[in-house]
Short mmCIF file of C-alpha atoms in Angstrom, two decimals:
data_model
loop_
_atom_site.label_atom_id
_atom_site.label_comp_id
_atom_site.label_asym_id
_atom_site.label_seq_id
_atom_site.Cartn_x
_atom_site.Cartn_y
_atom_site.Cartn_z
CA MET F 29 -32.58 -8.45 -88.98
CA LYS F 30 -30.63 -10.26 -86.53
CA PHE F 31 -27.09 -9.57 -85.88
CA TYR F 32 -24.81 -11.86 -83.79
CA TYR F 33 -21.96 -10.48 -81.86
CA TRP F 34 -19.69 -12.68 -79.83
CA PHE F 35 -16.55 -13.12 -78.36
CA ARG F 36 -14.73 -15.46 -76.62
CA ILE F 37 -13.25 -15.40 -72.72
CA ARG F 38 -9.89 -17.08 -72.80
CA SER F 39 -9.77 -16.40 -69.03
CA LYS F 40 -11.51 -15.39 -65.89
CA SER F 41 -8.64 -12.49 -65.46
CA THR F 42 -11.30 -9.91 -67.09
CA PHE F 43 -13.88 -10.73 -64.70
CA SER F 44 -11.43 -10.19 -61.86
CA TRP F 45 -10.19 -7.05 -63.62
CA PHE F 46 -13.80 -5.86 -64.28
CA PHE F 47 -14.72 -6.56 -60.08
CA THR F 48 -11.81 -4.78 -59.44
CA VAL F 49 -13.19 -1.91 -60.69
CA VAL F 50 -16.25 -2.17 -59.37
CA LEU F 51 -14.24 -2.32 -56.21
CA LEU F 52 -12.26 0.36 -56.30
CA LEU F 53 -15.24 2.45 -57.95
CA ALA F 54 -16.85 1.53 -54.47
CA ILE F 55 -14.36 2.20 -52.42
CA CYS F 56 -13.94 5.93 -53.99
CA ARG F 57 -17.81 6.34 -53.29
CA SER F 58 -17.24 4.92 -49.80
CA VAL F 59 -13.91 7.04 -48.93
CA ASN F 60 -15.34 10.55 -50.18
CA ALA F 61 -18.66 10.40 -48.47
CA ARG F 62 -17.05 8.96 -44.95
CA ALA F 63 -14.11 11.69 -45.65
CA VAL F 64 -17.41 14.38 -45.99
CA ASP F 65 -19.05 12.78 -42.68
CA GLU F 66 -15.75 12.55 -40.34
CA SER F 67 -14.90 16.30 -41.34
CA GLN F 68 -17.85 17.64 -40.53
CA ASN F 69 -18.15 19.82 -37.59
CA PHE F 70 -21.38 20.35 -35.51
CA VAL F 71 -22.61 23.89 -33.57
CA LEU F 72 -25.04 23.38 -30.59
CA LEU F 73 -25.99 26.57 -29.65
CA ILE F 74 -27.85 26.82 -26.35
CA SER F 75 -29.38 29.98 -25.19
CA TYR F 76 -30.66 30.53 -21.30
CA ASP F 77 -32.40 33.51 -21.56
CA GLY F 78 -31.65 36.24 -19.23
CA PHE F 79 -28.46 34.51 -17.21
CA ARG F 80 -26.50 36.93 -15.58
CA TYR F 81 -22.51 36.72 -16.40
CA ASP F 82 -21.93 36.25 -12.96
CA TYR F 83 -24.48 33.73 -12.44
CA LEU F 84 -22.22 30.96 -12.57
CA GLU F 85 -19.63 31.87 -9.43
CA LYS F 86 -22.94 33.92 -7.09
CA TYR F 87 -25.06 30.12 -7.91
CA ARG F 88 -22.12 27.93 -8.11
CA ASP F 89 -23.83 25.39 -5.61
CA SER F 90 -26.86 25.43 -7.99
CA LEU F 91 -24.75 25.33 -11.30
CA PRO F 92 -22.14 21.80 -10.83
CA THR F 93 -22.35 20.76 -14.37
CA LEU F 94 -22.24 24.02 -15.67
CA THR F 95 -19.48 24.72 -13.76
CA LYS F 96 -17.36 21.83 -14.84
CA ILE F 97 -18.32 22.66 -18.30
CA ALA F 98 -16.92 25.98 -17.89
CA GLN F 99 -13.93 24.90 -16.39
CA ALA F 100 -13.38 22.14 -19.42
CA GLY F 101 -13.77 24.68 -22.01
CA SER F 102 -13.57 28.13 -22.73
CA LYS F 103 -15.54 30.89 -20.15
CA PRO F 104 -14.80 34.60 -20.98
CA ASP F 105 -15.46 37.53 -18.32
CA TYR F 106 -18.73 38.39 -19.91
CA VAL F 107 -20.54 38.90 -23.07
CA GLN F 108 -20.81 42.34 -24.50
CA ASN F 109 -24.02 42.35 -25.58
CA VAL F 110 -26.35 45.28 -27.75
CA PHE F 111 -28.52 47.92 -27.03
CA PRO F 112 -31.64 47.59 -26.32
CA GLY F 113 -30.91 44.67 -23.33
CA GLU F 114 -33.72 42.90 -24.83
CA THR F 115 -34.41 39.30 -25.97
CA LEU F 116 -34.95 39.54 -29.55
CA PRO F 117 -32.63 42.07 -30.48
CA ASN F 118 -29.37 40.24 -28.94
CA HIS F 119 -30.76 36.73 -29.80
CA TYR F 120 -31.01 37.97 -33.26
CA SER F 121 -27.61 39.69 -33.00
CA ILE F 122 -26.36 36.34 -31.95
CA VAL F 123 -27.20 34.23 -35.17
CA THR F 124 -26.90 37.23 -37.60
CA GLY F 125 -23.60 38.99 -36.30
CA LEU F 126 -25.57 42.11 -36.60
CA TYR F 127 -26.21 45.11 -34.67
CA PRO F 128 -30.21 45.54 -33.87
CA GLU F 129 -30.17 49.15 -36.30
CA SER F 130 -28.73 46.25 -38.52
CA HIS F 131 -30.88 43.37 -38.98
CA GLY F 132 -34.11 45.61 -37.81
CA ILE F 133 -35.19 44.05 -35.01
CA ILE F 134 -35.19 46.85 -32.98
CA ALA F 135 -37.06 45.73 -29.90
CA ASN F 136 -39.41 43.29 -28.79
CA ASN F 137 -42.07 45.38 -30.00
CA ILE F 138 -41.93 47.36 -32.84
CA TYR F 139 -43.73 50.24 -35.43
CA ASP F 140 -42.45 49.99 -39.00
CA PRO F 141 -43.66 53.72 -40.43
CA VAL F 142 -43.24 52.04 -44.08
CA PHE F 143 -45.50 49.08 -43.26
CA ASN F 144 -47.48 51.30 -41.20
CA ALA F 145 -47.75 48.56 -38.99
CA SER F 146 -46.33 46.75 -35.41
CA PHE F 147 -44.81 43.95 -34.27
CA THR F 148 -44.71 41.94 -31.54
CA MET F 149 -42.74 38.78 -29.98
CA MET F 150 -45.36 36.54 -31.85
CA THR F 151 -44.41 37.94 -35.42
CA ASN F 152 -43.26 35.43 -38.05
CA ASP F 153 -44.38 37.73 -41.17
CA SER F 154 -40.62 37.25 -42.96
CA ARG F 155 -41.01 40.83 -44.06
CA TRP F 156 -39.45 41.92 -40.30
CA TRP F 157 -37.10 39.76 -40.18
CA ASP F 158 -35.27 39.33 -43.93
CA SER F 159 -32.76 42.36 -42.68
CA GLY F 160 -30.46 40.10 -41.38
CA GLU F 161 -29.23 36.58 -42.43
CA PRO F 162 -29.48 34.37 -39.57
CA ILE F 163 -26.89 31.54 -39.47
CA TRP F 164 -29.45 28.31 -39.94
CA VAL F 165 -30.16 30.54 -43.54
CA THR F 166 -26.40 30.71 -44.03
CA ASN F 167 -26.17 27.03 -43.49
CA GLU F 168 -29.12 25.49 -45.36
CA LYS F 169 -27.86 28.28 -48.57
CA GLN F 170 -24.41 26.28 -48.41
CA GLY F 171 -26.42 22.79 -48.85
CA HIS F 172 -26.09 21.68 -45.24
CA LYS F 173 -29.27 21.21 -42.70
CA SER F 174 -30.25 23.29 -39.55
CA GLY F 175 -32.24 22.44 -36.92
CA ASN F 176 -33.66 25.27 -34.82
CA CYS F 177 -35.68 24.39 -31.13
CA PHE F 178 -37.42 27.75 -30.19
CA TRP F 179 -34.33 29.81 -31.05
CA PRO F 180 -36.38 33.12 -31.86
CA GLY F 181 -36.92 33.48 -35.70
CA TYR F 182 -36.90 29.77 -35.61
CA ASP F 183 -40.47 29.51 -37.43
CA VAL F 184 -39.74 32.55 -39.61
CA LYS F 185 -39.40 31.77 -43.52
CA ILE F 186 -36.06 34.83 -43.96
CA LYS F 187 -34.76 35.17 -47.41
CA GLY F 188 -37.27 32.78 -48.25
CA GLN F 189 -34.89 30.25 -46.65
CA GLU F 190 -36.86 26.97 -45.19
CA VAL F 191 -35.15 25.19 -41.98
CA SER F 192 -34.61 21.34 -42.31
CA LEU F 193 -35.46 20.70 -38.56
CA LEU F 194 -38.51 22.25 -36.46
CA PRO F 195 -40.21 21.32 -33.75
CA ASN F 196 -44.09 20.85 -33.84
CA SER F 197 -46.02 23.89 -34.59
CA SER F 198 -48.72 23.27 -32.05
CA TYR F 199 -46.64 24.08 -28.82
CA GLY F 200 -46.06 27.59 -28.15
CA LYS F 201 -43.31 30.08 -28.45
CA PRO F 202 -41.72 30.06 -25.18
CA PHE F 203 -39.70 33.32 -25.54
CA ALA F 204 -43.30 35.02 -25.80
CA GLU F 205 -46.26 32.66 -24.43
CA ASN F 206 -46.42 31.28 -20.92
CA GLU F 207 -49.16 28.01 -21.79
CA ASN F 208 -48.90 25.07 -24.07
CA LEU F 209 -45.22 24.67 -23.78
CA MET F 210 -42.69 22.11 -24.91
CA PRO F 211 -41.57 20.80 -21.68
CA TRP F 212 -37.50 21.11 -21.09
CA LYS F 213 -36.56 17.41 -20.85
CA ASP F 214 -38.77 16.96 -24.32
CA ARG F 215 -36.67 19.57 -25.95
CA VAL F 216 -33.55 17.77 -25.52
CA ASP F 217 -35.10 14.21 -27.06
CA LEU F 218 -35.78 16.53 -29.48
CA VAL F 219 -32.51 17.88 -30.26
CA VAL F 220 -30.87 14.82 -29.72
CA GLY F 221 -32.70 12.76 -32.01
CA TRP F 222 -31.60 15.44 -34.74
CA PHE F 223 -27.86 14.44 -34.04
CA ASN F 224 -28.94 10.51 -34.23
CA LYS F 225 -30.10 11.32 -37.82
CA SER F 226 -27.92 9.41 -40.47
CA ASP F 227 -27.99 12.99 -41.97
CA PRO F 228 -27.67 15.03 -38.90
CA PRO F 229 -27.65 19.08 -39.16
CA SER F 230 -24.41 20.59 -38.64
CA PHE F 231 -26.04 23.18 -36.92
CA VAL F 232 -28.99 23.43 -34.35
CA SER F 233 -30.12 25.95 -31.83
CA LEU F 234 -31.84 25.52 -28.22
CA TYR F 235 -33.90 27.77 -26.82
CA PHE F 236 -34.75 28.08 -23.26
CA GLU F 237 -36.84 30.48 -21.41
CA GLU F 238 -35.26 30.69 -17.97
CA PRO F 239 -33.80 32.11 -15.49
CA ASP F 240 -35.47 35.22 -17.31
CA GLU F 241 -38.96 35.02 -16.06
CA VAL F 242 -38.17 34.00 -12.56
CA GLY F 243 -35.53 36.43 -12.43
CA HIS F 244 -38.48 38.86 -13.60
CA VAL F 245 -40.75 37.90 -11.06
CA HIS F 246 -38.39 36.72 -7.85
CA GLY F 247 -35.21 39.24 -8.65
CA THR F 248 -31.95 37.90 -9.18
CA ASN F 249 -31.14 36.98 -4.92
CA SER F 250 -34.30 34.78 -4.65
CA PRO F 251 -34.30 31.31 -3.46
CA GLN F 252 -36.38 30.78 -6.45
CA LEU F 253 -34.15 31.98 -9.03
CA ALA F 254 -30.93 29.51 -7.26
CA LYS F 255 -33.98 26.59 -7.59
CA CYS F 256 -34.66 27.51 -11.34
CA LEU F 257 -30.94 27.52 -11.97
CA SER F 258 -30.43 24.46 -9.85
CA ARG F 259 -33.12 22.65 -13.19
CA LEU F 260 -31.65 24.38 -15.52
CA ASP F 261 -28.10 22.24 -14.78
CA ASP F 262 -30.22 19.33 -14.56
CA VAL F 263 -31.51 19.70 -17.84
CA THR F 264 -27.68 20.43 -18.64
CA ILE F 265 -26.50 17.12 -17.66
CA TYR F 266 -29.45 15.54 -19.55
CA LEU F 267 -28.65 17.17 -22.62
CA MET F 268 -24.88 15.77 -21.94
CA GLN F 269 -25.42 12.24 -21.30
CA SER F 270 -27.89 11.92 -23.78
CA LEU F 271 -25.95 13.20 -26.81
CA LYS F 272 -22.55 11.23 -25.01
CA LYS F 273 -23.98 7.91 -26.51
CA LEU F 274 -24.15 9.07 -30.22
CA ASP F 275 -21.29 8.73 -32.33
CA VAL F 276 -21.27 12.47 -33.05
CA PHE F 277 -20.86 13.42 -29.71
CA ASP F 278 -16.65 13.71 -29.83
CA ARG F 279 -17.17 16.54 -33.26
CA ILE F 280 -20.25 18.59 -31.64
CA ASN F 281 -18.95 21.71 -30.31
CA PHE F 282 -20.95 23.62 -27.59
CA ILE F 283 -22.08 27.31 -27.25
CA PHE F 284 -23.85 27.96 -23.63
CA THR F 285 -24.78 31.95 -23.73
CA SER F 286 -27.71 33.95 -23.06
CA ASP F 287 -29.14 37.61 -24.27
CA HIS F 288 -29.16 39.90 -21.38
CA GLY F 289 -28.15 40.11 -17.83
CA MET F 290 -30.82 41.23 -15.12
CA ILE F 291 -30.81 43.65 -12.49
CA ASP F 292 -33.21 44.33 -9.16
CA TYR F 293 -35.38 47.47 -9.12
CA ASN F 294 -37.81 48.40 -6.56
CA THR F 295 -41.41 49.64 -7.87
CA SER F 296 -40.82 52.58 -5.65
CA ASN F 297 -38.66 53.75 -7.87
CA TYR F 298 -40.39 54.66 -10.73
CA ILE F 299 -40.65 57.96 -13.28
CA ASN F 300 -43.56 59.18 -14.23
CA ILE F 301 -43.17 61.02 -17.49
CA ASP F 302 -46.93 61.95 -17.12
CA LYS F 303 -45.14 64.84 -14.84
CA TYR F 304 -43.30 66.42 -17.03
CA VAL F 305 -44.24 65.95 -20.11
CA ASP F 306 -48.05 66.03 -21.90
CA PRO F 307 -49.18 62.31 -22.44
CA GLU F 308 -50.88 64.15 -25.78
CA SER F 309 -48.11 65.42 -27.50
CA TYR F 310 -46.42 62.38 -28.42
CA ILE F 311 -46.74 58.88 -30.27
CA PHE F 312 -45.49 55.62 -28.68
CA TRP F 313 -43.79 53.82 -31.31
CA THR F 314 -41.79 51.49 -28.42
CA CYS F 315 -42.79 51.15 -24.74
CA GLY F 316 -41.14 49.98 -22.61
CA SER F 317 -40.08 49.98 -18.63
CA THR F 318 -36.58 50.75 -19.78
CA LYS F 319 -36.58 52.89 -23.04
CA PHE F 320 -39.45 54.72 -24.77
CA LEU F 321 -38.97 55.00 -28.65
CA ILE F 322 -41.70 58.43 -29.57
CA THR F 323 -42.17 61.07 -31.90
CA ASN F 324 -44.45 64.11 -31.55
CA SER F 325 -48.20 64.33 -31.89
CA SER F 326 -49.98 66.35 -34.26
CA SER F 327 -50.37 68.98 -30.96
CA THR F 328 -46.23 69.46 -31.29
CA THR F 329 -43.49 69.73 -33.09
CA LEU F 330 -40.53 67.50 -32.78
CA GLU F 331 -38.51 70.18 -31.66
CA SER F 332 -40.51 70.78 -28.68
CA LEU F 333 -41.42 67.92 -27.72
CA TYR F 334 -37.12 67.14 -27.58
CA LYS F 335 -37.36 70.18 -25.67
CA ASP F 336 -40.11 69.07 -23.11
CA PHE F 337 -37.66 65.90 -22.65
CA LYS F 338 -34.77 67.38 -21.91
CA THR F 339 -36.31 69.73 -19.42
CA ALA F 340 -37.56 66.87 -17.42
CA GLU F 341 -33.98 64.88 -17.98
CA LYS F 342 -33.02 68.02 -16.09
CA GLU F 343 -35.60 67.88 -13.72
CA THR F 344 -35.09 63.97 -12.51
CA LYS F 345 -31.35 64.78 -11.91
CA GLY F 346 -30.40 62.56 -15.13
CA LEU F 347 -32.24 59.60 -14.35
CA ILE F 348 -33.44 59.41 -17.72
CA LYS F 349 -31.37 60.30 -20.89
CA VAL F 350 -33.28 61.87 -23.59
CA TYR F 351 -32.25 61.40 -27.25
CA LYS F 352 -32.51 62.48 -30.97
CA LYS F 353 -32.15 59.75 -33.26
CA GLN F 354 -29.12 61.17 -35.16
CA LYS F 355 -27.58 62.08 -31.85
CA ILE F 356 -28.17 58.71 -30.08
CA PRO F 357 -23.85 57.72 -28.86
CA GLU F 358 -22.29 55.64 -31.41
CA LYS F 359 -21.89 53.06 -29.19
CA PHE F 360 -24.58 51.99 -28.95
CA HIS F 361 -25.18 51.76 -32.63
CA TYR F 362 -28.73 52.53 -32.22
CA SER F 363 -29.72 55.15 -34.94
CA HIS F 364 -30.07 53.98 -38.64
CA ASN F 365 -32.65 52.48 -39.20
CA ARG F 366 -36.26 53.62 -39.89
CA ARG F 367 -38.02 51.80 -36.99
CA ILE F 368 -36.55 53.56 -34.39
CA ALA F 369 -38.33 56.41 -33.69
CA ASP F 370 -37.88 60.36 -33.80
CA ILE F 371 -36.56 60.43 -30.17
CA VAL F 372 -35.47 57.76 -27.98
CA VAL F 373 -35.70 58.03 -24.22
CA MET F 374 -33.35 55.57 -21.77
CA VAL F 375 -33.02 54.99 -17.63
CA THR F 376 -30.57 55.14 -15.76
CA PRO F 377 -30.21 51.15 -13.98
CA GLN F 378 -32.91 50.06 -11.37
CA TYR F 379 -35.38 52.92 -12.40
CA ILE F 380 -38.27 52.25 -14.78
CA LEU F 381 -40.08 54.35 -17.02
CA ASN F 382 -44.03 54.35 -16.81
CA ALA F 383 -46.41 57.23 -19.05
CA SER F 384 -50.29 56.49 -18.71
CA LYS F 385 -50.23 55.35 -22.49
CA CYS F 386 -47.68 52.95 -21.09
CA GLY F 387 -49.21 50.95 -18.51
CA HIS F 388 -46.64 49.63 -16.44
CA SER F 389 -48.16 48.47 -12.93
CA THR F 390 -46.97 50.86 -9.93
CA LYS F 391 -49.84 49.58 -7.59
CA PHE F 392 -47.25 47.83 -5.44
CA PRO F 393 -44.60 49.85 -4.10
CA ASN F 394 -41.61 48.73 -2.26
CA VAL F 395 -41.59 45.17 -4.62
CA THR F 396 -38.58 44.10 -5.73
CA TYR F 397 -38.37 42.71 -9.33
CA GLY F 398 -35.85 42.40 -12.23
CA ALA F 399 -35.58 44.17 -14.58
CA HIS F 400 -33.40 44.38 -18.02
CA GLY F 401 -33.39 46.51 -21.10
CA TYR F 402 -30.51 48.99 -19.66
CA SER F 403 -27.87 50.31 -21.57
CA PRO F 404 -25.74 46.95 -22.18
CA PHE F 405 -22.76 48.59 -21.03
CA PHE F 406 -23.62 48.15 -17.22
CA PRO F 407 -22.38 45.18 -15.77
CA SER F 408 -25.62 43.50 -14.63
CA MET F 409 -26.91 43.36 -18.49
CA HIS F 410 -23.99 40.99 -19.38
CA PRO F 411 -24.68 37.41 -20.29
CA TYR F 412 -22.35 34.62 -19.78
CA LEU F 413 -21.02 32.32 -22.52
CA ILE F 414 -19.44 28.65 -22.22
CA ALA F 415 -17.43 27.36 -25.44
CA TYR F 416 -16.97 23.62 -25.27
CA GLY F 417 -15.94 21.23 -27.78
CA PRO F 418 -13.26 20.08 -29.96
CA ALA F 419 -12.48 23.43 -31.63
CA PHE F 420 -12.16 25.58 -28.29
CA LYS F 421 -9.57 25.87 -25.80
CA GLN F 422 -9.61 24.06 -23.23
CA GLY F 423 -9.45 25.79 -19.16
CA TYR F 424 -9.05 28.81 -20.94
CA ARG F 425 -10.53 32.60 -19.41
CA PRO F 426 -10.19 34.87 -22.93
CA GLY F 427 -11.05 38.09 -20.53
CA VAL F 428 -14.31 39.69 -22.83
CA ILE F 429 -16.47 37.99 -25.86
CA ASP F 430 -18.17 40.37 -28.17
CA ILE F 431 -21.95 38.95 -29.16
CA LEU F 432 -21.65 39.86 -32.25
CA ASP F 433 -18.58 37.78 -33.00
CA LEU F 434 -20.39 34.33 -32.57
CA TYR F 435 -21.67 34.53 -35.92
CA PRO F 436 -18.54 34.07 -38.10
CA LEU F 437 -16.76 32.24 -35.45
CA MET F 438 -19.83 29.53 -35.66
CA CYS F 439 -19.62 29.59 -39.75
CA HIS F 440 -15.77 29.36 -39.08
CA ILE F 441 -16.66 25.92 -37.22
CA LEU F 442 -18.74 24.91 -40.09
CA ASP F 443 -16.69 25.90 -43.02
CA ILE F 444 -19.50 28.25 -44.48
CA LYS F 445 -19.58 31.15 -45.88
CA PRO F 446 -20.54 34.06 -43.48
CA ALA F 447 -22.97 36.53 -44.94
CA ALA F 448 -22.45 40.37 -44.54
CA ASN F 449 -22.32 40.88 -40.78
CA ASN F 450 -20.40 43.68 -37.79
CA GLY F 451 -18.78 40.82 -36.02
CA SER F 452 -15.33 39.96 -36.65
CA LEU F 453 -14.09 36.00 -36.42
CA ASP F 454 -9.95 37.98 -35.83
CA ARG F 455 -11.10 39.10 -32.64
CA ILE F 456 -12.35 36.07 -31.05
CA ARG F 457 -10.24 33.43 -33.20
CA HIS F 458 -8.41 33.44 -30.20
CA VAL F 459 -10.96 30.87 -28.17
CA LEU F 460 -10.24 28.49 -30.91
CA ARG F 461 -7.94 25.98 -29.86
CA SER F 462 -4.55 26.95 -31.66
CA GLY F 463 -3.82 22.87 -33.44
CA TRP F 464 -7.92 22.61 -34.53
CA ILE F 465 -7.34 25.08 -37.84
CA GLN F 466 -4.64 23.30 -38.55
CA THR F 467 -5.56 19.54 -37.43
CA HIS F 468 -8.92 20.43 -40.06
CA SER F 469 -7.10 21.33 -42.46
CA LYS F 470 -4.28 18.77 -42.83
CA GLU F 471 -7.44 16.51 -42.58
CA LEU F 472 -9.37 17.61 -45.17
CA ILE F 473 -6.17 18.00 -47.29
CA ALA F 474 -5.08 14.22 -46.77
CA LEU F 475 -8.39 13.34 -47.75
CA GLY F 476 -8.23 15.36 -51.08
CA ILE F 477 -5.31 13.79 -51.71
CA GLY F 478 -6.20 9.94 -50.67
CA SER F 479 -9.73 10.58 -52.68
CA VAL F 480 -7.40 12.07 -55.92
CA ILE F 481 -5.48 9.13 -55.82
CA LEU F 482 -7.86 6.13 -55.16
CA ILE F 483 -9.98 8.32 -58.48
CA LEU F 484 -7.32 8.18 -60.95
CA ALA F 485 -6.30 4.48 -59.88
CA CYS F 486 -9.86 3.61 -60.56
CA ILE F 487 -9.75 5.68 -63.71
CA LEU F 488 -6.30 3.50 -64.92
CA ALA F 489 -8.26 0.05 -63.96
CA THR F 490 -11.00 0.88 -65.99
CA VAL F 491 -8.51 2.33 -68.96
CA ILE F 492 -7.12 -1.28 -68.50
CA VAL F 493 -10.21 -3.44 -68.59
CA TRP F 494 -11.05 -1.35 -71.67
CA LYS F 495 -8.14 -1.57 -73.89
CA ARG F 496 -8.29 -5.79 -72.82
CA VAL F 497 -11.60 -5.88 -73.87
CA LYS F 498 -10.96 -4.02 -77.33
CA ARG F 499 -8.44 -6.17 -77.89
CA LYS F 500 -10.66 -9.08 -77.47
CA LEU F 501 -13.41 -8.05 -79.39
CA ALA F 502 -10.69 -7.49 -82.10
CA GLY F 503 -9.21 -11.21 -81.87
CA ARG F 504 -5.85 -10.45 -80.61
CA PRO F 505 -5.36 -12.52 -77.53
CA VAL F 506 -4.26 -10.72 -74.40
CA ARG F 507 -0.70 -11.99 -73.36
CA PHE F 508 1.66 -11.11 -70.10
CA ASN F 509 4.78 -11.32 -70.36
CA ARG F 510 5.68 -13.94 -67.24
CA ASN F 511 8.56 -12.86 -66.33
CA MET F 512 7.49 -10.21 -64.13
CA ALA F 513 6.54 -11.44 -61.00
CA GLU F 514 2.74 -10.55 -60.41
CA TRP F 515 1.84 -12.81 -63.85
CA ASP F 516 4.16 -16.00 -61.79
CA GLN F 517 1.28 -18.29 -61.83
CA PRO F 518 -1.17 -18.68 -64.71
CA LEU F 519 -3.92 -16.59 -64.53
CA MET F 520 -6.36 -20.09 -65.38
CA ASP F 521 -5.18 -23.89 -66.52
CA SER F 522 -4.25 -24.10 -69.98
CA ASP F 523 -6.42 -27.10 -70.61
CA GLU F 524 -9.37 -25.18 -69.54
CA GLU F 525 -12.19 -24.83 -72.00
CA ASP F 526 -12.76 -21.54 -73.53
CA GLY F 527 -15.61 -19.82 -72.66
CA GLU F 528 -18.42 -18.23 -75.07
CA ILE F 529 -20.95 -15.90 -74.60
CA ILE F 530 -23.36 -15.09 -77.42
CA VAL F 531 -25.22 -11.64 -77.26
CA MET F 532 -28.46 -11.63 -79.79
#
């Protein structure tokens, strides 16, 4: 059976209205997309491992670019980092806002009694990392892309979430390896390429292993360190110049920071624990030059072992401090995790611990090296920070910033909801430009109102067209009051022949 539907087009006006609706819908879509794009803020988090808080002053001549950025942005006196002052615990605290006892990465090397397994800086098994939620996971879970360029934990699938953008897996981990590392310039090119995408990630992390390595080998007062810092400054200016060519540059908020500081020590200043405690009476959970995490072996009791170490504390005249896990001072936030052993031994800065089971080299006496991992309340353990970009105050010196507050701050800038954390946005909010929050909110409100108006206009136009079509299908002519100004001229010549479309 054939059905014939026909209707007459008396003028071109229906087509004009239809075209108008399509155009308005396109505008709505375009403006809405542009509103999302232009309101998006970006965060680039950059770590120079082992960059002490005072290097900017001490090595000013080697750091002209970072000095200028610091002068133009917000630079606190120092960052209060967390115990222990090591690479993995502090880098993970920066991106989670959690103390190590909460996020679980309590040292660079860890033993877990439940897993009955050990963790190293190479471990990417997610079960070790899942107690914390890094900002790239928070960002991805809320519908935004992230990119990680070698930040510790970058290649771990944390909480089941993969990261959108990563470096090639063939490269080594610069915080754990010395071979097959991606050159610094290539890391910058990779990150710049991410920001140059049509849908760039809103959060990007970028990690450099220096000046930590040079500081360890040559100390903090060496020409080698000055040269290393100059190289870092060169890569900084290359980064800034490369990003400045991009449209998104004016919306990138830079946070230059580090995990810990560094202090010189002489190898003659080592404390051999074997002199005070029987090596067979304890088991290492974590062995480090600045701390021991131990428990008793089967040959003794925990209480007896604790007494032996307290005797060692007395005999070293307090150069070491010995704590039961439950009695570690609250300021360290280092008691509430099963990976922290029963007894924790700390050492005074500029001294190092040694034991036959630990194996630290002491065969080169009177040699100066650099070390970290001491109490984070000792000044030389503090890292630096520079915050620069549209969200941050210019030429501002905010005093002291807590490393845990960076996570809620970054979440706030990215307009994402933070996971549970130990940080405080209120404590760090003062680094934001006074008008930034209001300006940002006004932009979003204006864009929202504009979008609503356009959508309502689209709906109204659609209704008008639908009524016109409906009336035509009903065989009724469409008439307008020609006394109205907008209809002073005919829509089409009166003598033009009617058009006819037949749809089968």
